[in-house]
CSV table of C-alpha atoms in Angstrom, one decimal:
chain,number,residue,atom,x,y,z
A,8,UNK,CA,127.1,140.6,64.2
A,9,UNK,CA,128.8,143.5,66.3
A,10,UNK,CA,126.9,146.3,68.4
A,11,UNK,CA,128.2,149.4,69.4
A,12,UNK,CA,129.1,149.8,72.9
A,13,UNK,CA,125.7,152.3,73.6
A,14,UNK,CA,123.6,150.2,71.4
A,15,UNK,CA,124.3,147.3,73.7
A,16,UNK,CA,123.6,149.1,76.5
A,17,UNK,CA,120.4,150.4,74.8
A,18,UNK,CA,119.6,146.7,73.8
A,19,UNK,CA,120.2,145.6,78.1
A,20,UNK,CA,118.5,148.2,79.3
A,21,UNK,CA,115.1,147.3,76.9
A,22,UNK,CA,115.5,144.1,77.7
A,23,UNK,CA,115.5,144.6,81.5
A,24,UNK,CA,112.2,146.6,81.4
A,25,UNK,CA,110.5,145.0,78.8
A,26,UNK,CA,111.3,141.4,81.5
A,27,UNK,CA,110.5,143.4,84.8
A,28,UNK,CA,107.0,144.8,83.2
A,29,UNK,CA,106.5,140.9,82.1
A,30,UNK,CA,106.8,139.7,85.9
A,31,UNK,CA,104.7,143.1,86.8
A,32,UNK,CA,101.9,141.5,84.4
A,33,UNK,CA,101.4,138.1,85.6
A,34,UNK,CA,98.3,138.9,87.6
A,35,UNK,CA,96.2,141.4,87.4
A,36,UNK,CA,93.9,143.1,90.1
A,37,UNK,CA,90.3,141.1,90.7
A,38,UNK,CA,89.0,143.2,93.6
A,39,UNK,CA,89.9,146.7,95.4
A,40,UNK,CA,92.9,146.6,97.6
A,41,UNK,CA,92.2,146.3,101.7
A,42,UNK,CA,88.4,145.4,101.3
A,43,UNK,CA,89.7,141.9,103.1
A,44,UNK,CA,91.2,141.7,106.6
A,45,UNK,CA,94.6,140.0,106.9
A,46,UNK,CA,92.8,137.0,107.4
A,47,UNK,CA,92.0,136.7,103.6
A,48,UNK,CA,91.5,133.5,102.5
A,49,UNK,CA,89.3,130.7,101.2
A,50,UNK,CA,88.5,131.6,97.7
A,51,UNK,CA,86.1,129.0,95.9
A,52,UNK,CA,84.2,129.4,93.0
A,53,UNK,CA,79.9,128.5,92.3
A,54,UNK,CA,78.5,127.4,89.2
A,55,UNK,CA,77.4,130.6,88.2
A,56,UNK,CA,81.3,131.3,88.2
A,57,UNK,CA,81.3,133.7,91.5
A,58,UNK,CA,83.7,133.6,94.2
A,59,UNK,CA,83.7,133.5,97.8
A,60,UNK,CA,86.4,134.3,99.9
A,61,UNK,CA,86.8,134.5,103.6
A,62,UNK,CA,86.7,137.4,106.1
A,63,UNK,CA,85.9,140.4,104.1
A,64,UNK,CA,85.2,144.2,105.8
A,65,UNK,CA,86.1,141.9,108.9
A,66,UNK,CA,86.6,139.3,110.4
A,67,UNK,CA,83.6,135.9,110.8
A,68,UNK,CA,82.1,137.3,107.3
A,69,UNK,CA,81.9,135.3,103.9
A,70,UNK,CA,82.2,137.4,100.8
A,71,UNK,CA,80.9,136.9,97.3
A,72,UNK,CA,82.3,137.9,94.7
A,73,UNK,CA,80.6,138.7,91.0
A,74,UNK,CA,82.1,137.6,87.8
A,75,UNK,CA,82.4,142.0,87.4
A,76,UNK,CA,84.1,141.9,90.6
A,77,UNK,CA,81.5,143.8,92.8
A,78,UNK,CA,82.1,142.9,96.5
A,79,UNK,CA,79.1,142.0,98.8
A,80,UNK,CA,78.6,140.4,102.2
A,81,UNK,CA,77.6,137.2,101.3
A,82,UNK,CA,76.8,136.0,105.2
A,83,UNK,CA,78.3,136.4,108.6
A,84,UNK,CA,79.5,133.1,110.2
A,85,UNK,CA,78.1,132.6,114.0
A,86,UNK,CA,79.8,133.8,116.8
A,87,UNK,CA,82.9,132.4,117.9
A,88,UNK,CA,83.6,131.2,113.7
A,89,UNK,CA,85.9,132.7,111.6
A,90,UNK,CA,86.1,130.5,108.7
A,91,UNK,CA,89.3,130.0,106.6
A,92,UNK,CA,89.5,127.7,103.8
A,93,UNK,CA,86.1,127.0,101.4
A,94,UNK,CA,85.6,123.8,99.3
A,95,UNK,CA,82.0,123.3,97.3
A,96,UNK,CA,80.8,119.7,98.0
A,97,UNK,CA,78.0,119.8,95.3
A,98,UNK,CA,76.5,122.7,93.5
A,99,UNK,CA,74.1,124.4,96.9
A,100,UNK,CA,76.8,123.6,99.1
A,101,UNK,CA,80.2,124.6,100.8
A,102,UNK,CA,82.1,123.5,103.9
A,103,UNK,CA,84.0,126.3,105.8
A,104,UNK,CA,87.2,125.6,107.8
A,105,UNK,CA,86.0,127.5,110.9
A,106,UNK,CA,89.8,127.9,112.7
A,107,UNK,CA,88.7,129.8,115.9
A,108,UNK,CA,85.3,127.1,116.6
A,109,UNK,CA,87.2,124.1,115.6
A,110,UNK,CA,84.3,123.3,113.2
A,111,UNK,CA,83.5,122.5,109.8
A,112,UNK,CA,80.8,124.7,108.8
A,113,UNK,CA,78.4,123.6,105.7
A,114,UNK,CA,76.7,126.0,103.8
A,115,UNK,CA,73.5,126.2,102.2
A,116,UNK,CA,74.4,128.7,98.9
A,117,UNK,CA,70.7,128.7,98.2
A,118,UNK,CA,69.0,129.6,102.0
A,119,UNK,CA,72.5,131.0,103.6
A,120,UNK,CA,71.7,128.7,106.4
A,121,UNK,CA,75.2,127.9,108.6
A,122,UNK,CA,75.6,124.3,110.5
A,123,UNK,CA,78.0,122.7,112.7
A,124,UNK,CA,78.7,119.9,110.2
A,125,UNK,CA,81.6,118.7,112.0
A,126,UNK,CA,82.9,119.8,115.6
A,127,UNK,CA,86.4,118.4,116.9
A,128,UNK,CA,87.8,119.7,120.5
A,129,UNK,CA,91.0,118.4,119.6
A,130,UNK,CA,91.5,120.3,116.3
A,131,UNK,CA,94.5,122.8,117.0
A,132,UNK,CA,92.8,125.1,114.3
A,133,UNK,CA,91.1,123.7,110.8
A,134,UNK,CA,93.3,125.6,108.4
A,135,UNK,CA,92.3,124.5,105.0
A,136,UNK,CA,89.8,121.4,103.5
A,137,UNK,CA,89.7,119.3,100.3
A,138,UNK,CA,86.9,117.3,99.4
A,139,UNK,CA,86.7,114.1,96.9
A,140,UNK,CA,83.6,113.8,94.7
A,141,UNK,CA,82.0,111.2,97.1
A,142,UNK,CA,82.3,113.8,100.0
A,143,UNK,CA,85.2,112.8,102.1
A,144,UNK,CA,86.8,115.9,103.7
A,145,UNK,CA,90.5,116.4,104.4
A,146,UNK,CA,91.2,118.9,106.7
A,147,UNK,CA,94.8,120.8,107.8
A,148,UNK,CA,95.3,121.3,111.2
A,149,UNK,CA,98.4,123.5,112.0
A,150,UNK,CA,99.7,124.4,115.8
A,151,UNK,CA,101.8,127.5,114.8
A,152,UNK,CA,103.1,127.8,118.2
A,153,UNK,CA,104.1,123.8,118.6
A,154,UNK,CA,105.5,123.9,114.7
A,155,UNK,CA,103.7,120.8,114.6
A,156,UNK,CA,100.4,119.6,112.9
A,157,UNK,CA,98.0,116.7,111.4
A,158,UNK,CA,95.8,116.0,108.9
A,159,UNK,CA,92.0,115.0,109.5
A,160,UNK,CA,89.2,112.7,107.9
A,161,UNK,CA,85.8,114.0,108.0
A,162,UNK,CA,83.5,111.2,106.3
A,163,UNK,CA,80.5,112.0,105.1
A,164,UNK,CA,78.8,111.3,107.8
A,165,UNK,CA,80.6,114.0,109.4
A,166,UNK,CA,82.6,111.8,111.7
A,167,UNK,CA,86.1,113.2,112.4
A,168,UNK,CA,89.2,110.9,112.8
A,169,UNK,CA,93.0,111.5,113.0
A,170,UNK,CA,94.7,110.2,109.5
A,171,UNK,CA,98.0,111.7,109.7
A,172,UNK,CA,99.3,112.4,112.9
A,173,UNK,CA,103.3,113.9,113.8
A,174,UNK,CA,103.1,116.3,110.9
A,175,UNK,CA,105.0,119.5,110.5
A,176,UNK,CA,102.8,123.1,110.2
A,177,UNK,CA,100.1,121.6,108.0
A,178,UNK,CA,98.6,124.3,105.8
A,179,UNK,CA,97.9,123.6,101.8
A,180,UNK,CA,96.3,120.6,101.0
A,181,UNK,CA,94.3,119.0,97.6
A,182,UNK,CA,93.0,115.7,96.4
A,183,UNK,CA,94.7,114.6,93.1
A,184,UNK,CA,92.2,114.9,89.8
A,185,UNK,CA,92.4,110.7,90.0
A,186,UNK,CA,91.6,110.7,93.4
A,187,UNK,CA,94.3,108.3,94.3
A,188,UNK,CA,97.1,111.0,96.4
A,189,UNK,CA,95.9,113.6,99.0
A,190,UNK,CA,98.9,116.3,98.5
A,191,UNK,CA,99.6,118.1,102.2
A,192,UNK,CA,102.1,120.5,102.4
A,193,UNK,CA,104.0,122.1,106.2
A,194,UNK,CA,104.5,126.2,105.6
A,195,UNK,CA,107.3,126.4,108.1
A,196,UNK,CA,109.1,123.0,107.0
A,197,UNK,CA,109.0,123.7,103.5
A,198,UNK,CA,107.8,119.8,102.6
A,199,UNK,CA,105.0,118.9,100.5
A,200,UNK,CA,104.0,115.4,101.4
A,201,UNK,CA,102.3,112.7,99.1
A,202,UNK,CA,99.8,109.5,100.4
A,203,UNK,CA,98.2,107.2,99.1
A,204,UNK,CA,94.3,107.5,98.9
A,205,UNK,CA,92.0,104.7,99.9
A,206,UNK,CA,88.0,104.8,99.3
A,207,UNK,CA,87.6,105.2,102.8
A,208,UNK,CA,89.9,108.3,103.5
A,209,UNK,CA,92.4,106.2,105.1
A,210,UNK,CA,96.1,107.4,104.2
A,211,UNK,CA,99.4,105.4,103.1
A,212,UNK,CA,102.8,105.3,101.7
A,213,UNK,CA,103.7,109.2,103.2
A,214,UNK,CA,106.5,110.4,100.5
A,215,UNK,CA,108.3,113.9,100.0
A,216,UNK,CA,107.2,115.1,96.9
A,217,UNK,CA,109.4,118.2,97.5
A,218,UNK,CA,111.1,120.6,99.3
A,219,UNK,CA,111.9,124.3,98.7
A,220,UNK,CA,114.8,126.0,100.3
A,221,UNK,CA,113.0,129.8,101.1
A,222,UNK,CA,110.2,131.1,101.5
A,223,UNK,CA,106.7,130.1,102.9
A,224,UNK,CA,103.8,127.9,101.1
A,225,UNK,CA,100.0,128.3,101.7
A,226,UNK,CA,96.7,127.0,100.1
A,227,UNK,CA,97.3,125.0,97.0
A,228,UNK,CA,95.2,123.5,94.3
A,229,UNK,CA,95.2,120.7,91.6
A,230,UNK,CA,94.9,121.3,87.8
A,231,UNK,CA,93.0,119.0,85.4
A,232,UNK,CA,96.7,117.3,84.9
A,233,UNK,CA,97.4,116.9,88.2
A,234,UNK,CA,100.1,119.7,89.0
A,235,UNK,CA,100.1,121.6,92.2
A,236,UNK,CA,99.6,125.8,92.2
A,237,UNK,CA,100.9,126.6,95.4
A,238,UNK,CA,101.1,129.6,96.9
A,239,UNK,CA,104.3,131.5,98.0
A,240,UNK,CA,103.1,133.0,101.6
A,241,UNK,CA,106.1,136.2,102.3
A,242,UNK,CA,107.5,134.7,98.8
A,243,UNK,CA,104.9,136.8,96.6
A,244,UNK,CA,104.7,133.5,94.1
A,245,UNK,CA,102.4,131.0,93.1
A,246,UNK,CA,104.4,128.0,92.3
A,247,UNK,CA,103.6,125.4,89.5
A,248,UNK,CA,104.6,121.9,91.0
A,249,UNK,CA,104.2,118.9,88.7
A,250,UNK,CA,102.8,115.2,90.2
A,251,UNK,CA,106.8,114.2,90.1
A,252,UNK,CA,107.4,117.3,92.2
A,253,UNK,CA,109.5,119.3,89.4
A,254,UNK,CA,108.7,123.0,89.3
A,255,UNK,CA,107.8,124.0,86.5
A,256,UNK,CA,106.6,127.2,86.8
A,257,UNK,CA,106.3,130.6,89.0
A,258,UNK,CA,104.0,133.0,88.6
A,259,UNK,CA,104.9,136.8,90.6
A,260,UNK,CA,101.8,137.9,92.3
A,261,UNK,CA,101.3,141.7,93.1
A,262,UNK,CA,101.3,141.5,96.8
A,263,UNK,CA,103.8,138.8,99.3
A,264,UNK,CA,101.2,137.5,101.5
A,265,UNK,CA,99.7,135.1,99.1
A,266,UNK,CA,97.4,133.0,101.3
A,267,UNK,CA,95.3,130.9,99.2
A,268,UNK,CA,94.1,129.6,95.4
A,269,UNK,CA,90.7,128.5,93.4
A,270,UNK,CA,90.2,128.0,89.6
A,271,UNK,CA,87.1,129.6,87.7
A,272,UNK,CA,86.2,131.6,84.7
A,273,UNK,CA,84.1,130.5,81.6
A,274,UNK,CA,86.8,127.4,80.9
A,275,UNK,CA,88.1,126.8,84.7
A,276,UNK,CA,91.2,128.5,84.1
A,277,UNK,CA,91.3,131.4,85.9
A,278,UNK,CA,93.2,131.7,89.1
A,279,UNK,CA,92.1,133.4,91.9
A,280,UNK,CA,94.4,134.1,94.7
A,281,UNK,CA,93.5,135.9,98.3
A,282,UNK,CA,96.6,138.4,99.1
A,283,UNK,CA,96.6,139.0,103.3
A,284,UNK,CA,98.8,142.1,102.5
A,285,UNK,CA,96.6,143.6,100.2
A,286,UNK,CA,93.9,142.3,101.4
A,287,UNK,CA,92.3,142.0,98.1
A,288,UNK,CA,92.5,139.1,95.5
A,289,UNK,CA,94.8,139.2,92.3
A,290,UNK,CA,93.8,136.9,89.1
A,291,UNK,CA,96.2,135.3,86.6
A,292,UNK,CA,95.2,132.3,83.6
A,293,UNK,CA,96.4,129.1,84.2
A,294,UNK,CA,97.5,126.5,81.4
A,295,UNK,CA,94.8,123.8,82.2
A,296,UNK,CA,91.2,124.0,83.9
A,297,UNK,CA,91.7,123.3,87.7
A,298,UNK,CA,90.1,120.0,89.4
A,299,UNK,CA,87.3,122.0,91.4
A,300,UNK,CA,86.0,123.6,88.6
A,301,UNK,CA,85.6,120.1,86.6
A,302,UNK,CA,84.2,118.7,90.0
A,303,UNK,CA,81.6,121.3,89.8
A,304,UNK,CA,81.0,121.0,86.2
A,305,UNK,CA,79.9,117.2,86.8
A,306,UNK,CA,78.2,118.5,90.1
A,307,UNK,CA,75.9,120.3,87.3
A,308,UNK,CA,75.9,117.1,85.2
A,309,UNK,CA,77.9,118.9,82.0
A,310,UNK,CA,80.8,117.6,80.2
């Protein structure tokens, strides 16, 4: 079949809109731009499908967010905390990395009442937590300045202890949906790193699951499946990473600074990211319900 010269030049032209509004539609807007400080980040999601997300108005404040995305004040951390990432340990109850008080704060959803769950001198800065269904905490611990980091155990006794020392920037980091792999990943070294998982938090068998050539990386998340939704930080992506470590997917967010990632909606796949640019958070549908939102669903006792 031939085309005329200007109909092929029609036919490109078509084409390249209709594939740049595509990328343009991949997420959508979930809350007003600059209602978040820079320091957005955190988002989590509660059994009533809300979300909470780190440092909004200004700095040291938790926001909630309603499933018609009004913004409220949800509580203001204690002095001295500004929290970063959120992870729900049962259905009345998340932990805060607290960066600037080298804490991890729990949360009472129900009274709003703040504790020192876990305090740690030698933390360079709690970045971001995960949290297996028996309540063992993994916590990143960058030192931007030193380019280094490590990864912490907080049992759930609270007790804080050192599993993966020598590490690169330490930032994103998840539990895998069999509970068998903690997934860590360095923002300025561009690795994500995969361990073994013992019962007891202990970690094993370190492995490169991959490496990207640009760009930063941020929070990231498990699906149901066990891929990895990382986000792009100064990349304006979420990246779809499978357990073999192929990519198998990018999503274009709205804004660069794509700090962080929760699932949620009525069947756990909607994707909430926090955008420090914007300082809002953007929303785009995932393929499979994410591993916190099943975690929360057996939290409630409902298949």
């Amino acid at each position: 079949m031939k085309f005329h010269f200007y109909s092929r030049i029609t036919f490109f032209v078509a084409a390249l809109y209709f594939s740049s509004f595509a990328v343009q539609a991949q997420t959508s807007d979930f809350t007003a731009e600059h209602e978040f400080t820079q320091n957005c980040e955190g988002p989590s999601v509660d059994s009533d499908g809300s979300v909470y997300a780190v440092n909004y108005i200004m700095d040291g404040t938790i926001a909630k967010i309603s499933k018609r995305n009004k913004s409220s004040i949800f509580l203001t951390l204690p002095k001295g905390s500004t929290g970063n990432g959120i992870r729900f340990g049962n259905a009345t109850t998340f932990y805060v990395a607290d960066f600037t008080g080298h804490n991890v704060l729990k949360v009472d959803v129900t009274t709003k009442q703040v504790s020192v769950y876990c305090n740690e001198p030698k933390m360079n800065q709690p970045n971001d937590l995960a949290i297996t269904k028996k309540g063992h905490i993994f916590c990143s611990d960058p030192n931007w300045k030193e380019g280094t980091g490590q990864v912490w155990h907080v049992s759930p006794e609270g007790k804080a202890r050192i599993v993966a020392p020598d590490m690169g920037t330490t930032n994103g980091i998840d539990v895998s949906p069999d509970e068998k792999t903690l997934y860590v990943n360095e923002s300025v070294q561009r690795n994500i790193w995969a361990f073994d998982l013992a019962a007891d938090g202990s970690l094993s068998n370190k492995r490169l699951l991959h490496k990207f050539s640009d760009g930063g990386m941020d929070g990231m998340r498990c699906d149901a499946n066990g891929n990895l939704y990382i986000t792009r930080h100064g990349k304006g992506e979420v990246a779809v990473v499978s357990p073999e470590g192929k990519v198998i997917k990018t999503i274009t967010t709205k804004g660069k600074s794509v700090s962080n990632i929760c699932f949620g909606g009525k069947k756990g796949r909607t994707c909430y990211i926090t955008l420090q640019d914007r300082g809002c958070l953007e929303t785009f549908q995932a393929e499979a319900p994410g591993r916190e939102w099943l975690m929360m669903k057996a939290f409630l006792g409902k298949k």
